[in-house]
Short mmCIF file of C-alpha atoms in Angstrom, two decimals:
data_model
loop_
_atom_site.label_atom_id
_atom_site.label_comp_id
_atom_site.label_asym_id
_atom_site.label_seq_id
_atom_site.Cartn_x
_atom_site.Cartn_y
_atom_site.Cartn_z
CA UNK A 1 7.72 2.02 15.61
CA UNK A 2 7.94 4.47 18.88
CA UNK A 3 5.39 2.62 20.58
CA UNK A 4 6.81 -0.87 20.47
CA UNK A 5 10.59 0.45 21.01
CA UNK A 6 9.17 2.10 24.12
CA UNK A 7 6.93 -0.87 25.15
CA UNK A 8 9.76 -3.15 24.91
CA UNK A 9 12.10 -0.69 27.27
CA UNK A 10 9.46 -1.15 29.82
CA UNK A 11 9.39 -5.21 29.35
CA UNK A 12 13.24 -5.17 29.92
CA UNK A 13 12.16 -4.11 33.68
CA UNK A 14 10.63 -7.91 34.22
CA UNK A 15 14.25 -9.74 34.44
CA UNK A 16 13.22 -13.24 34.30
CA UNK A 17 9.78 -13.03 32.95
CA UNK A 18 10.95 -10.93 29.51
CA UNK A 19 11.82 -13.45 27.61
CA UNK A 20 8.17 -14.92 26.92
CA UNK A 21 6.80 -11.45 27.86
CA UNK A 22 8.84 -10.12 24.16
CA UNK A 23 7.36 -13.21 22.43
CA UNK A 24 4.12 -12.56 23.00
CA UNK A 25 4.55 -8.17 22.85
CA UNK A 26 6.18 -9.42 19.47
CA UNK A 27 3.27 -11.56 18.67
CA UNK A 28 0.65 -8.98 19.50
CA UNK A 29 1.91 -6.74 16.92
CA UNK A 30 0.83 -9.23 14.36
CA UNK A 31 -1.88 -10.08 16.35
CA UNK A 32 -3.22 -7.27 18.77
CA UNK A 33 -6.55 -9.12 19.82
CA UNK A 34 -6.27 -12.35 21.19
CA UNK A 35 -6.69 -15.44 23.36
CA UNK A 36 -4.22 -17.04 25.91
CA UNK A 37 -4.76 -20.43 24.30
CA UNK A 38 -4.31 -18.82 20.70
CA UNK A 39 -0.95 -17.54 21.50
CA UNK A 40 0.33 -20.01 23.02
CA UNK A 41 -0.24 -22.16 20.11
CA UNK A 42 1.38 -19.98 17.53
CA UNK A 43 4.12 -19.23 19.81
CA UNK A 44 4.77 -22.47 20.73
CA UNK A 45 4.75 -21.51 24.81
CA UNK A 46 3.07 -22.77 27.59
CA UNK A 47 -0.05 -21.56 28.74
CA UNK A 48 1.01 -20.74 32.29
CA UNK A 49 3.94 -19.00 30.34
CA UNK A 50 1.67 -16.65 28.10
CA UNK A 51 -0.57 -16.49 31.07
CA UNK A 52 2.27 -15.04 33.10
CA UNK A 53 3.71 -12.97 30.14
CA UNK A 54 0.09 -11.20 29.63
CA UNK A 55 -0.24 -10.50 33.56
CA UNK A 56 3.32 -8.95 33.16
CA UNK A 57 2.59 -7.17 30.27
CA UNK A 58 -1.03 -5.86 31.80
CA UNK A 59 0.76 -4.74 34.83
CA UNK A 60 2.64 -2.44 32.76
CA UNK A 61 0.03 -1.35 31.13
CA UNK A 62 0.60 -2.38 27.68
CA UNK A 63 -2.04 -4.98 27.00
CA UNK A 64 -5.00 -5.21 28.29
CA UNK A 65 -8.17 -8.10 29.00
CA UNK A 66 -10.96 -7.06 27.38
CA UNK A 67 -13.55 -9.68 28.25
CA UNK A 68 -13.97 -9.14 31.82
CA UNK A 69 -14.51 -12.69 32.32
CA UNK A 70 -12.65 -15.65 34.21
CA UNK A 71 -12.47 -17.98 30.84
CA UNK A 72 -11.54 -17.81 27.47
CA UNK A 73 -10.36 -14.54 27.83
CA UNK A 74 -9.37 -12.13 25.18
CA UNK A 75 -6.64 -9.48 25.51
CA UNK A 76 -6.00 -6.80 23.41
CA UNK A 77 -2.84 -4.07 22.45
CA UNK A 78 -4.79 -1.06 22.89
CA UNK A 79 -2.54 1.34 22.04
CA UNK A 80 -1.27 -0.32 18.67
CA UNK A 81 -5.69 -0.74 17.72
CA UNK A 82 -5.75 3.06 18.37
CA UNK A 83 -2.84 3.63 16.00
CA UNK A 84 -4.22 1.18 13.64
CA UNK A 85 -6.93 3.06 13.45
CA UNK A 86 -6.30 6.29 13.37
CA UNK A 87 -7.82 8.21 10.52
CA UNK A 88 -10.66 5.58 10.15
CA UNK A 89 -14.12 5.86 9.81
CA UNK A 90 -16.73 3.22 10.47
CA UNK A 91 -18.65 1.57 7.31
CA UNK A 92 -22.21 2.11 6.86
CA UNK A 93 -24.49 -0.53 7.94
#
């Protein structure tokens, strides 16, 4: 996929912090909403280390936090949702 390929050129920029910043871009492409806590679990990481990998990766601009609050905070791959749905339309209610 062009986006991730391009997204991950821009994560090589970080040095040090790419490592667990890939994990977690790797992650959110299975999983392109979620919590700090909930990745950390699945990806077996610290949660200063996804912490600091998702303030990396929001810095570039490929994630973003979508709660706008201080806890429990959920961040989401915008880019990837919008792809994911593309050519969607909303179900009756």
């Amino acid at each position: 996929m062009v986006l991730a390929a391009s997204d991950e050129q821009k994560i090589q920029t970080l040095g040090r912090g790419a490592g667990s910043a890939l994990r977690v871009h790797v992650f959110f492409q299975r999983q392109p909403l979620t919590s700090i806590a909930g990745a950390a679990k699945i990806l077996n990481l610290s949660f200063p280390a996804v912490t600091t990998a998702l303030n990396n990766l929001e810095k570039l601009g490929i994630v973003g936090e979508v709660t706008g609050k201080q806890r429990n905070r959920l961040f989401a791959y915008r880019e990837y949702l919008k792809i994911l749905s593309e050519d969607t339309e909303p179900l009756d209610r």
